[in-house]
Short mmCIF file of C-alpha atoms and ligand atoms in Angstrom, two decimals:
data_model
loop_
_atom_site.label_atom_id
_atom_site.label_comp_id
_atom_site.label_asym_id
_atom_site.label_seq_id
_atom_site.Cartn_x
_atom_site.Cartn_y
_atom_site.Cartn_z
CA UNK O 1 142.24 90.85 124.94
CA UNK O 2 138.80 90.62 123.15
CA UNK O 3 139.07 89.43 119.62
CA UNK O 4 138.69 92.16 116.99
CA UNK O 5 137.25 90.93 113.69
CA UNK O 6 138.80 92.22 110.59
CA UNK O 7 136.35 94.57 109.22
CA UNK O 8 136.31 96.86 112.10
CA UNK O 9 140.19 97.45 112.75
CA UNK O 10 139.27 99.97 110.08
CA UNK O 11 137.84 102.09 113.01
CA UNK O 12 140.79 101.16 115.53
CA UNK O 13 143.46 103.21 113.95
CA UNK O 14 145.72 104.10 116.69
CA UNK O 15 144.61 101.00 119.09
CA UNK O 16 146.26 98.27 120.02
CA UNK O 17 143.59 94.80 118.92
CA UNK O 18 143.97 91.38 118.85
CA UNK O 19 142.77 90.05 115.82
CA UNK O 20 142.57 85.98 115.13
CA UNK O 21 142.36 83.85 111.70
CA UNK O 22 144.05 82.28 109.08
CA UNK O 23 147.47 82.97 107.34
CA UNK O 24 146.01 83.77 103.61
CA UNK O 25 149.45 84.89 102.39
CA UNK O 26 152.78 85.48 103.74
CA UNK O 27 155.07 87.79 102.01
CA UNK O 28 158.80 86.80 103.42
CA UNK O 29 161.46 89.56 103.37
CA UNK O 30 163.38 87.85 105.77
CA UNK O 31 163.52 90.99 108.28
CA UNK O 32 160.01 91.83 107.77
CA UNK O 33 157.24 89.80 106.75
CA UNK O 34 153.49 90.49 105.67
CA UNK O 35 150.84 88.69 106.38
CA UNK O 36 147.24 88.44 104.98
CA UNK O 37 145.17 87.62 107.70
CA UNK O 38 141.67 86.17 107.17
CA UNK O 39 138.71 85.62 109.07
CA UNK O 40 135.00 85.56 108.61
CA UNK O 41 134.81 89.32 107.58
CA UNK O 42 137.91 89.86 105.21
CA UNK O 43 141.46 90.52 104.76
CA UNK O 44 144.11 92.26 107.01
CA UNK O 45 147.60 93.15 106.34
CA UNK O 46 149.99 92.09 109.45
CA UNK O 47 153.45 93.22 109.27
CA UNK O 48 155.91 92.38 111.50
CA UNK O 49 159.39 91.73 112.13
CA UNK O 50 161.01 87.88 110.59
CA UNK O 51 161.61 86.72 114.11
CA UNK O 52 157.85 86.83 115.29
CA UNK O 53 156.36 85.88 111.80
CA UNK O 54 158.12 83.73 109.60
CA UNK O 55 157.99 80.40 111.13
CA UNK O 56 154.19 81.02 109.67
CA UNK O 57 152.71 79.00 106.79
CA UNK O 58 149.30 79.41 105.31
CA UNK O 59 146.12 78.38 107.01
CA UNK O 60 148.05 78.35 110.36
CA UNK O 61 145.75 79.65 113.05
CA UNK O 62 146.65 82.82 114.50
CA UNK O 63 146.33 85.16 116.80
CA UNK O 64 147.82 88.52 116.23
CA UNK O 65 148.29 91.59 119.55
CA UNK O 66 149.15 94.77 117.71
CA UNK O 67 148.77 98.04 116.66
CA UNK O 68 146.76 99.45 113.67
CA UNK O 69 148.30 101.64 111.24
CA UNK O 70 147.52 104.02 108.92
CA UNK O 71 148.93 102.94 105.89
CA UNK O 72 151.32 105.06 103.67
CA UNK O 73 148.97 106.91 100.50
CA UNK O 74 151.10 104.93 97.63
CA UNK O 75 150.88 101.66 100.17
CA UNK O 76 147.09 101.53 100.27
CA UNK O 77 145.23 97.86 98.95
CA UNK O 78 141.98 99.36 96.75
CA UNK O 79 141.18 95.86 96.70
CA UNK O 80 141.02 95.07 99.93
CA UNK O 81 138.33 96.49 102.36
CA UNK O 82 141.25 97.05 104.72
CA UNK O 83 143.39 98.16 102.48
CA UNK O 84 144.30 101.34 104.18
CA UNK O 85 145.77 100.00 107.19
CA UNK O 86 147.60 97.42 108.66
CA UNK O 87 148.73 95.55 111.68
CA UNK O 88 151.55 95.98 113.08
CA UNK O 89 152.54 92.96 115.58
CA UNK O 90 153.43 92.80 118.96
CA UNK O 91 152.82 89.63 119.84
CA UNK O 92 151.77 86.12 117.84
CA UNK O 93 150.40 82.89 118.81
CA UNK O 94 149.82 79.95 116.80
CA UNK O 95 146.27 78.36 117.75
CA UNK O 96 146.00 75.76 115.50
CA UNK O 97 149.03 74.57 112.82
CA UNK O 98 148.36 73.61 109.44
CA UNK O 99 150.06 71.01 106.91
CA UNK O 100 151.63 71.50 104.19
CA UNK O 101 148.45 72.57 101.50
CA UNK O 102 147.76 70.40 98.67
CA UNK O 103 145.98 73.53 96.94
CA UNK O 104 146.97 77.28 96.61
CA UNK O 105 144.37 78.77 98.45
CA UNK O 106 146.80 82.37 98.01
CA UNK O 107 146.12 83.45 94.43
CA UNK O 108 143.14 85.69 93.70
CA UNK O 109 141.01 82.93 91.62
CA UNK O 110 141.72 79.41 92.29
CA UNK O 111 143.56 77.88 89.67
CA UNK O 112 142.58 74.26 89.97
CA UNK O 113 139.95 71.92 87.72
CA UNK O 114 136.86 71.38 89.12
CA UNK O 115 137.32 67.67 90.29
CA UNK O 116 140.49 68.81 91.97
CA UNK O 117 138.47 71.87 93.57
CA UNK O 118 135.84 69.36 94.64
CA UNK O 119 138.15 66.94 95.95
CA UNK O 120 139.60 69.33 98.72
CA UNK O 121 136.12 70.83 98.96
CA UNK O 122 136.78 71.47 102.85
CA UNK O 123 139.46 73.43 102.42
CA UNK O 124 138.65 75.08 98.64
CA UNK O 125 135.80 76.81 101.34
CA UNK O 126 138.41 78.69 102.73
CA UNK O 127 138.80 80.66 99.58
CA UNK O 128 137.49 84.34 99.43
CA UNK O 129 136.36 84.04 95.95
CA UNK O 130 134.24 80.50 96.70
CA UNK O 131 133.04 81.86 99.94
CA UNK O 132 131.22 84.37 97.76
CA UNK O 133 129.36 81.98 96.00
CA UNK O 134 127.72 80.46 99.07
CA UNK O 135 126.97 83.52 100.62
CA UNK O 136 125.21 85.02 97.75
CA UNK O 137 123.48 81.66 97.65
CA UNK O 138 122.47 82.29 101.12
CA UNK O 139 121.47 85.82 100.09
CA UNK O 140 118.75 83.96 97.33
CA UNK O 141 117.21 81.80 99.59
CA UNK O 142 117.16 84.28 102.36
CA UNK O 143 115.12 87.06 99.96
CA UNK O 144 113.40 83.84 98.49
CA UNK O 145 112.15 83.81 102.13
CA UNK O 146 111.40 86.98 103.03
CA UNK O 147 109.73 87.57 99.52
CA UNK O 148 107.21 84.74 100.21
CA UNK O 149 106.31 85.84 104.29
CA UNK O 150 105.71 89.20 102.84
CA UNK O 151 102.78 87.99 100.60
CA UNK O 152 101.58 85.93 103.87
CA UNK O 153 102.83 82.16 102.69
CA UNK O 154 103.44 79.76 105.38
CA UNK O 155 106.83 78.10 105.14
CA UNK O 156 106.79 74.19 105.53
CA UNK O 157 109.24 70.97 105.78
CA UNK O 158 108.48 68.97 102.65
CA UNK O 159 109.15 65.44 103.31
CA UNK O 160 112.57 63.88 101.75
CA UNK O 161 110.83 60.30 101.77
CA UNK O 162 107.81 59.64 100.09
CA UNK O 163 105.65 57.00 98.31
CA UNK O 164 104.87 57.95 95.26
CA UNK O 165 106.63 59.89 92.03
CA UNK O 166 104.82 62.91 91.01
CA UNK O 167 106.76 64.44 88.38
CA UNK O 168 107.04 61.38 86.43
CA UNK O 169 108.94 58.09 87.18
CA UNK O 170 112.34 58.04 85.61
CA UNK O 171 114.54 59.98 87.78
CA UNK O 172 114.16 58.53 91.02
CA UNK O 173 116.27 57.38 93.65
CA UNK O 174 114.10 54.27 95.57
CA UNK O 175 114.75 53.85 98.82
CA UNK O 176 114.56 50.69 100.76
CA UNK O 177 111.77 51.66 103.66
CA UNK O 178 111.70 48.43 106.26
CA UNK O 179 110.56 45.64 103.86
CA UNK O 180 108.86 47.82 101.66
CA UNK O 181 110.23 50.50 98.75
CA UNK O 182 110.03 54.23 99.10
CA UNK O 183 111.75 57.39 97.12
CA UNK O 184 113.90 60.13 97.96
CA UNK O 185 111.52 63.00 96.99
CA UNK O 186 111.91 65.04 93.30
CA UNK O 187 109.69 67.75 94.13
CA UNK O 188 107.69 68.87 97.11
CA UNK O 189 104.59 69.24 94.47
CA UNK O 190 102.09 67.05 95.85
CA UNK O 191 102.44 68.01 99.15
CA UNK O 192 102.49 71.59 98.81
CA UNK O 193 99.37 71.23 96.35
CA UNK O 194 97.60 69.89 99.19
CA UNK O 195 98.50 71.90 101.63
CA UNK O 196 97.29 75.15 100.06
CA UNK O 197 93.93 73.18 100.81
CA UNK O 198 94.23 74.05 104.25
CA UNK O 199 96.67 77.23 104.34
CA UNK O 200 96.09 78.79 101.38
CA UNK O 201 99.87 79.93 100.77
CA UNK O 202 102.53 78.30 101.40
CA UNK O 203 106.41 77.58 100.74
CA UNK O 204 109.21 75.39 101.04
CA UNK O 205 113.13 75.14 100.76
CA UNK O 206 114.05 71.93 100.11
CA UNK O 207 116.66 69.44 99.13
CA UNK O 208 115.02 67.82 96.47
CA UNK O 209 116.90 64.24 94.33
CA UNK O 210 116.58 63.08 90.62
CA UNK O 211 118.53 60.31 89.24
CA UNK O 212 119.53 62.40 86.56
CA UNK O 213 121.55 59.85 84.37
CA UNK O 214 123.85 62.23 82.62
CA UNK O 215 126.58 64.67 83.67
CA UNK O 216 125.93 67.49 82.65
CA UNK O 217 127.52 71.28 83.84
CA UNK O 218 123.63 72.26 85.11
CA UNK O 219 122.08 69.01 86.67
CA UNK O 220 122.92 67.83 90.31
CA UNK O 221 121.12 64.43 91.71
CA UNK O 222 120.76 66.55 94.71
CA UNK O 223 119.47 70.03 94.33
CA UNK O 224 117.58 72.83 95.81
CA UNK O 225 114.28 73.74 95.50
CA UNK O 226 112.51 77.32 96.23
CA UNK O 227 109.30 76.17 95.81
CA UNK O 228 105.63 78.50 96.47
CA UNK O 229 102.34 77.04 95.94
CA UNK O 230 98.63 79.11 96.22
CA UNK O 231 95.33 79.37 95.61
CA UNK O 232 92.43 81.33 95.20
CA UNK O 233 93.97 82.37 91.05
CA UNK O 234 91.59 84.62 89.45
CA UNK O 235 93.80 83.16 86.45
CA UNK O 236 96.84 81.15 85.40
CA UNK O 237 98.93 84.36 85.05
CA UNK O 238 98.63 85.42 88.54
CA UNK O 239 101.27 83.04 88.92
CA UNK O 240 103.37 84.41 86.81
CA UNK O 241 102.89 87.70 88.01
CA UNK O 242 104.23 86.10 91.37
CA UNK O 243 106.93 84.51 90.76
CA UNK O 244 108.24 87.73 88.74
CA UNK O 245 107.87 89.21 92.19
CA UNK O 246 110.13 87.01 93.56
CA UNK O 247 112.52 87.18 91.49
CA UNK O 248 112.57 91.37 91.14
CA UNK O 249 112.58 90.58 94.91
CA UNK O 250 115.82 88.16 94.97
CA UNK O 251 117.95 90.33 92.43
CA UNK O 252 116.97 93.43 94.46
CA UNK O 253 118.16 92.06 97.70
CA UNK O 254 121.36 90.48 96.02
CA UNK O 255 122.32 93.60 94.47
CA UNK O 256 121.89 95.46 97.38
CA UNK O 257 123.88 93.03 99.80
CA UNK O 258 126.22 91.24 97.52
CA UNK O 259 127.79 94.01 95.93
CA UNK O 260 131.53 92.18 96.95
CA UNK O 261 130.52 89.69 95.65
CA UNK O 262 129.28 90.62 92.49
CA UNK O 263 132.45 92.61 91.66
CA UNK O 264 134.46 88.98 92.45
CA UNK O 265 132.98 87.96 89.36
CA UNK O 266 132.32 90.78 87.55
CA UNK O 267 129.02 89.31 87.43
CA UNK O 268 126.06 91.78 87.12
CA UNK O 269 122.08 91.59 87.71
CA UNK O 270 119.98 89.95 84.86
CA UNK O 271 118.95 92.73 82.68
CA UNK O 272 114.85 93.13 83.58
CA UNK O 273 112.62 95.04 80.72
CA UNK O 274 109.07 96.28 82.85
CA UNK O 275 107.47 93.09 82.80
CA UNK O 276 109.13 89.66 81.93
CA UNK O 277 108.31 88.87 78.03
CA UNK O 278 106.71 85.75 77.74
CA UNK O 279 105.85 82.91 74.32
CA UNK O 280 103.77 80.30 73.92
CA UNK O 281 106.37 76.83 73.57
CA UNK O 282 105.17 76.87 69.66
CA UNK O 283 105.71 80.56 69.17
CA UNK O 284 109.37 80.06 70.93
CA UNK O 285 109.69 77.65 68.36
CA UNK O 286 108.81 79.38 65.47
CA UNK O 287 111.07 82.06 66.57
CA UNK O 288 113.96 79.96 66.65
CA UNK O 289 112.83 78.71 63.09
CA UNK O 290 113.00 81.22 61.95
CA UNK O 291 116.21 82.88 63.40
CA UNK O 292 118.58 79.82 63.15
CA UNK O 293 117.13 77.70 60.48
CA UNK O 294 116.80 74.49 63.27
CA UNK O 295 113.31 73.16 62.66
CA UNK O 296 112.15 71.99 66.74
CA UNK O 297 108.68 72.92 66.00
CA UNK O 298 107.08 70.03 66.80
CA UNK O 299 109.72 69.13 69.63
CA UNK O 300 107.96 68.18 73.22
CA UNK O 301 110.14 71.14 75.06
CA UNK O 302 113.08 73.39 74.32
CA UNK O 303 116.75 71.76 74.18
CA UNK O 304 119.46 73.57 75.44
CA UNK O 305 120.53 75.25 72.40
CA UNK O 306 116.86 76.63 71.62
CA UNK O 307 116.93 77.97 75.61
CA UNK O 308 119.76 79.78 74.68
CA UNK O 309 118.29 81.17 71.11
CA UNK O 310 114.98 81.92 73.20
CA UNK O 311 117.15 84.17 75.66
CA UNK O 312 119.36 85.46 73.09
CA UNK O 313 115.91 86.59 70.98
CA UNK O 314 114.33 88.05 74.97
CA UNK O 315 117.31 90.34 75.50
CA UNK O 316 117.52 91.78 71.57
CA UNK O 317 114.07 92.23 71.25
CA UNK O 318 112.70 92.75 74.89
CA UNK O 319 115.98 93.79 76.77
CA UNK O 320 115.40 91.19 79.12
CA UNK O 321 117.50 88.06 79.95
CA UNK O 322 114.44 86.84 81.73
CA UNK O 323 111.43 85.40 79.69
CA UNK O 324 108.46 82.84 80.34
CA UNK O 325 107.95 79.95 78.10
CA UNK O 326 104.46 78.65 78.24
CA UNK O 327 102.14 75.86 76.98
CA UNK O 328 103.83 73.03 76.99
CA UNK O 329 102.17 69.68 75.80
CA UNK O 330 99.50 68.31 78.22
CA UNK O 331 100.26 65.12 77.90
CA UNK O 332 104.05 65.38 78.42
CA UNK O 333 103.57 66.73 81.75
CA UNK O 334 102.46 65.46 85.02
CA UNK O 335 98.70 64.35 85.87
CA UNK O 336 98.33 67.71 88.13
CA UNK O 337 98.71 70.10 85.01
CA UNK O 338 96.21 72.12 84.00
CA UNK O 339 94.78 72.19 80.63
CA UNK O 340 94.45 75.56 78.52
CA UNK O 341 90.54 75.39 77.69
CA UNK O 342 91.43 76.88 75.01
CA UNK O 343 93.38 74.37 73.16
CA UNK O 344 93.89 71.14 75.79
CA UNK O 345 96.28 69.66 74.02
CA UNK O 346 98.71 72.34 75.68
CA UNK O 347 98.26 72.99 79.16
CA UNK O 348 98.91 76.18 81.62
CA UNK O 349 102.55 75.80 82.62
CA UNK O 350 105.33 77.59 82.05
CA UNK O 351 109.10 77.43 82.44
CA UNK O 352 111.00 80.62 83.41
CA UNK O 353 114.19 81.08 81.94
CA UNK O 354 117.22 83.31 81.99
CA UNK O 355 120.94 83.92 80.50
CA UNK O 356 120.17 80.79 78.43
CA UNK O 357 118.61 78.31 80.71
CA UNK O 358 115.67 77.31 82.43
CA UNK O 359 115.74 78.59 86.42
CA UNK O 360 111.93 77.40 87.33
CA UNK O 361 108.83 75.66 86.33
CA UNK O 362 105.40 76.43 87.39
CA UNK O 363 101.48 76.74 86.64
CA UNK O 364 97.59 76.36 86.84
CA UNK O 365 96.98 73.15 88.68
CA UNK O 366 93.83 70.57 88.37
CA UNK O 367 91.49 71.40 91.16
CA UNK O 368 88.75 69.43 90.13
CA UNK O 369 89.06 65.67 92.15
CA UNK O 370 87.23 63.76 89.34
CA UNK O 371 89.56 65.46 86.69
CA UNK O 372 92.45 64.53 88.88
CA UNK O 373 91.18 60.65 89.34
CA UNK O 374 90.75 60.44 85.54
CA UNK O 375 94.66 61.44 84.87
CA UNK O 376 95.69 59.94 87.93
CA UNK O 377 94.30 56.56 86.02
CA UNK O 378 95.38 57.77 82.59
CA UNK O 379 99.25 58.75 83.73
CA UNK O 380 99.59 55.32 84.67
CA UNK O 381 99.81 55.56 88.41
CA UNK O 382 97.80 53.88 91.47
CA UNK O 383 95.12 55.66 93.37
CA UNK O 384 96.30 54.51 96.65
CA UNK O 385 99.71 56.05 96.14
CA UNK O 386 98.49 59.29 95.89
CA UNK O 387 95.37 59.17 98.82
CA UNK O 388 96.49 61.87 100.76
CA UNK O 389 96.61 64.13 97.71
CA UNK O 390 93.08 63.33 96.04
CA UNK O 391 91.73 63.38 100.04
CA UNK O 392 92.54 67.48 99.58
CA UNK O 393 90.47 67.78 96.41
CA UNK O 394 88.00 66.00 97.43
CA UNK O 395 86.56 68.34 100.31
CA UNK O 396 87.06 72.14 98.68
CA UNK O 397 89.90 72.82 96.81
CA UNK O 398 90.26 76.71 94.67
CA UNK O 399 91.88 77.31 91.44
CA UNK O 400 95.66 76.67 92.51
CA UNK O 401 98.94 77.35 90.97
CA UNK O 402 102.65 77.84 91.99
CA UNK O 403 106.55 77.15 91.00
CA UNK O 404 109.84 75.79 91.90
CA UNK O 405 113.30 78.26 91.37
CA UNK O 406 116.43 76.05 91.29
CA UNK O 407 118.83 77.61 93.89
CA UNK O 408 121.88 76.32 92.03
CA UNK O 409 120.96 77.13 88.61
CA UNK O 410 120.15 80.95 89.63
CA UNK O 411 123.35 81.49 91.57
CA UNK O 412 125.32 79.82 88.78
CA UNK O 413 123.58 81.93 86.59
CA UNK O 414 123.96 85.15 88.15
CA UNK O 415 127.98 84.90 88.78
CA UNK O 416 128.00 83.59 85.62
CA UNK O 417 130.08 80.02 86.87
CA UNK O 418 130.68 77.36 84.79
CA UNK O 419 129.15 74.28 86.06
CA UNK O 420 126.40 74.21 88.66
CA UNK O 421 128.53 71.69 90.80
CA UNK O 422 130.45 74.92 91.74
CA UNK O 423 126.95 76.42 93.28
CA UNK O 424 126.76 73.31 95.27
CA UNK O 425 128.59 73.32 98.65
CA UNK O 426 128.46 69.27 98.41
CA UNK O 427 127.62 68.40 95.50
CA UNK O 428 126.25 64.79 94.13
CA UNK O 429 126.28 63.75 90.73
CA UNK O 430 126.83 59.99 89.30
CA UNK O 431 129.87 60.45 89.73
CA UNK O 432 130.34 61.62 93.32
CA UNK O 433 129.10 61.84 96.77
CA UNK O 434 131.64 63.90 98.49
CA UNK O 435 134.44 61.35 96.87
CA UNK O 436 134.84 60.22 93.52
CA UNK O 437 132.49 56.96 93.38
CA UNK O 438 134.89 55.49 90.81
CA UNK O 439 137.82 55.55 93.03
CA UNK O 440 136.51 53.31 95.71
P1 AMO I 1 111.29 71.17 87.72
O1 AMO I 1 111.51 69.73 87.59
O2 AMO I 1 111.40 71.97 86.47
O3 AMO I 1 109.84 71.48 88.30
O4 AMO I 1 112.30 71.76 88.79
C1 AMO I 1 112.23 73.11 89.18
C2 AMO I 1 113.58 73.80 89.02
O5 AMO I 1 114.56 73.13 89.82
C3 AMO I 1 115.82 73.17 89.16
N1 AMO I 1 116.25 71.80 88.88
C4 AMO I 1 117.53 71.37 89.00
N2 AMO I 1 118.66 71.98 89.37
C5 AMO I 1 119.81 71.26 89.38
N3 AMO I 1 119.87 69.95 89.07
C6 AMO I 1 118.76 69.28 88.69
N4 AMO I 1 118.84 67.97 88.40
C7 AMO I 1 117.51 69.98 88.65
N5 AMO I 1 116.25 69.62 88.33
C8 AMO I 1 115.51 70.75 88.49
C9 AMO I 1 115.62 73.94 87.87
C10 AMO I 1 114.15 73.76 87.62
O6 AMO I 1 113.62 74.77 86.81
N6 AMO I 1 107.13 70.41 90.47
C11 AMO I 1 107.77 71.29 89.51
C12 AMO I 1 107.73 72.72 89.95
C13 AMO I 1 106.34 73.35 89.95
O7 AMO I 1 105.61 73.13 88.98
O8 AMO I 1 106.04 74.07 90.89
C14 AMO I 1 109.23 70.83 89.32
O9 AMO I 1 109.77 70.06 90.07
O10 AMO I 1 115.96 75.30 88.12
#
């Protein structure tokens, strides 16, 4: 008989289906048993009689010929999306056994650590309440997607290998390439500075690596990176104006198609005021001053604690957990940044953060080659690494700008999780690459 999925016995009352998954839970009363049966679409009560089920044990592979029920009023699941009928069995086959389960994937959260969690990462996947976090992940890069072909950007594949460091040469990964060295790439910048030489707009989704030394709950050495580059900027802020598009555009499409998933968490949408708020790095500063007493005023950037006095400041006096931090010192960013005429000691970038952290950075870019060859020289790195990119300003290159959304960072931050390892589906830190590196 053609396999039924779980959502839709909800329309088969009265049929007879064969429906296939997982045991999630098996509830023995010797003569009659229950089953929670899962597969890619949800959860189905099976009941049926001790003989045909309770050899079962969880995770077996099943497949299920019987009839759906109505179920009793005062026997109705409101939290399940089946919860108002049932199965009942006819007939059972196991397709594939399972061992014995070194987790409890039955209980409603999953009541293991982290490293534990990680450790059976195959099978912690199985869980309804982790699967949530990956497909609302998907649901982010998906409207990151559709956000950026609706303003006409091209998508590209950055490259993961790459010659030269862009954003600065501490945390890198080198790679040996044949007898030379190489890195794993930090950031798709260079390239997709270039390329808006040539298409104007374009985007990327990308793995990107940094040899973060530290462990800390919101860095990965692996990560991913929503990035959008364009050009053509009347001014720095049209930036900022899109990249608040795509982020009204991300929490729009999450709240409309995660709703399940939301509720798992009891996580909500970042509160949005009409437009995101946005400081200067100094005023930030001053504002934290002044509200906590903790002088960083003359600090290079924002630690976490000010990120989460900065946010805490955004939603009291802005109702928004969103706000953009700008102006950040020239010279303690990369050679592409571009200088605030103004005052060029601080330069036209600017850090997006919410619910207490930072989820993107972004900006003006140099356009001007000579400009570029002058910091190129002054940041200390070697015209020949970066050819390719200085070719592209050489020959016609408009005011350009763009900025990279962590993927991780804004689902952690959404669902509200702990540690951004738990936004990773494999993730790598110093301490791991699918296995603890300690233990080997
Ligand atoms: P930046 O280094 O700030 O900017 O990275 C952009 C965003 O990526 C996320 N992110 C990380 N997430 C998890 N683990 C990490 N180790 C990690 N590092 C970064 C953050 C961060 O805001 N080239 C610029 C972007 C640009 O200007 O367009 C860049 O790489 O959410």
């Amino acid at each position: 008989m053609e396999r039924t999925l779980v959502k839709d016995t909800l329309n088969k009352v009265g049929k007879t289906v064969t429906v296939k998954g997982w045991v999630n839970t098996k509830r023995d009363h010797s003569k009659i048993v229950f089953i929670d049966l899962r597969d890619r679409t949800g959860l189905v009560q099976i009941v049926g009689t001790g003989d045909l089920l309770s050899s079962l044990k969880p995770e077996d592979v099943i497949a299920i010929e019987g009839l759906v029920k109505v179920r009793p009023e005062k026997l109705v699941n409101p939290h399940l999306e089946t919860g108002t009928v049932e199965i009942e069995a006819l007939k059972m086959t196991v397709l594939s056994p399972s061992s014995e389960l070194p987790i409890d994937l039955g209980k409603e959260t999953l009541e293991v650590e982290l490293p534990t969690l990680l450790d059976h990462r195959s099978l912690s996947f199985r869980h309804p309440k982790i699967q949530a976090i990956f497909k609302l992940q998907a649901v982010v890069i998906d409207a990151f997607r559709k956000a950026m072909v609706a303003k006409d950007f091209l998508e590209f594949q950055a490259p993961a290998i790459i010659n030269a460091v862009p954003e600065g040469g501490a945390e890198v990964f080198k790679v040996k390439y044949f007898d030379k060295e190489a890195y794993l790439s930090q950031s798709p910048q260079l390239y997709k500075s270039l390329l808006t030489t040539a298409f104007e707009r374009v985007f990327s989704v990308n793995q990107m690596f940094r040899a973060e030394p530290s462990t800390t709950s919101r860095h990965l050495t692996e990560a991913t990176s929503l990035d959008a580059e364009f050009n053509f900027l009347e001014s720095w802020e049209d930036v900022l104006d899109m990249e608040e598009y795509v982020v009204r555009f991300i929490f729009k499409e999450v709240e409309e198609r995660c709703q399940k998933e939301l509720a798992l968490f009891e996580a909500t949408i970042p509160l949005m005021s009409n437009k995101f708020p946005i400081l200067k790095l100094r005023e930030a500063q001053e504002i934290i001053f002044k509200r906590t007493g903790r002088d960083c005023r003359e600090e290079k950037d924002l630690a976490p604690e000010d990120e989460r006095e900065i946010c805490a400041w955004a939603k009291e006096e802005k109702g928004s957990d969103l706000i953009f931090v700008s102006h950040f010192l020239t010279k303690k960013k990369p050679f592409y940044v571009y200088p605030d005429p103004a005052d060029p000691t601080y330069c036209l970038s600017v850090d997006l953060l919410c619910r207490g952290v930072e989820w993107s950075s972004g900006g003006q870019r140099l356009n001007d080659y000579d400009t570029i060859l002058k910091n190129v020289k002054e940041w200390g790195l070697q015209e020949e690494d970066v050819a390719l990119y200085l070719q592209a300003f050489k020959y016609g290159s408009p005011q350009l700008g763009g900025f990279a959304l962590g993927a991780e960072r804004i689902t952690m931050y959404i669902l509200g999780l702990k540690n951004v390892r738990e936004a990773s589906m494999f993730p790598r830190d110093m301490e791991r690459i699918d296995i603890h590196l300690s233990a080997q």
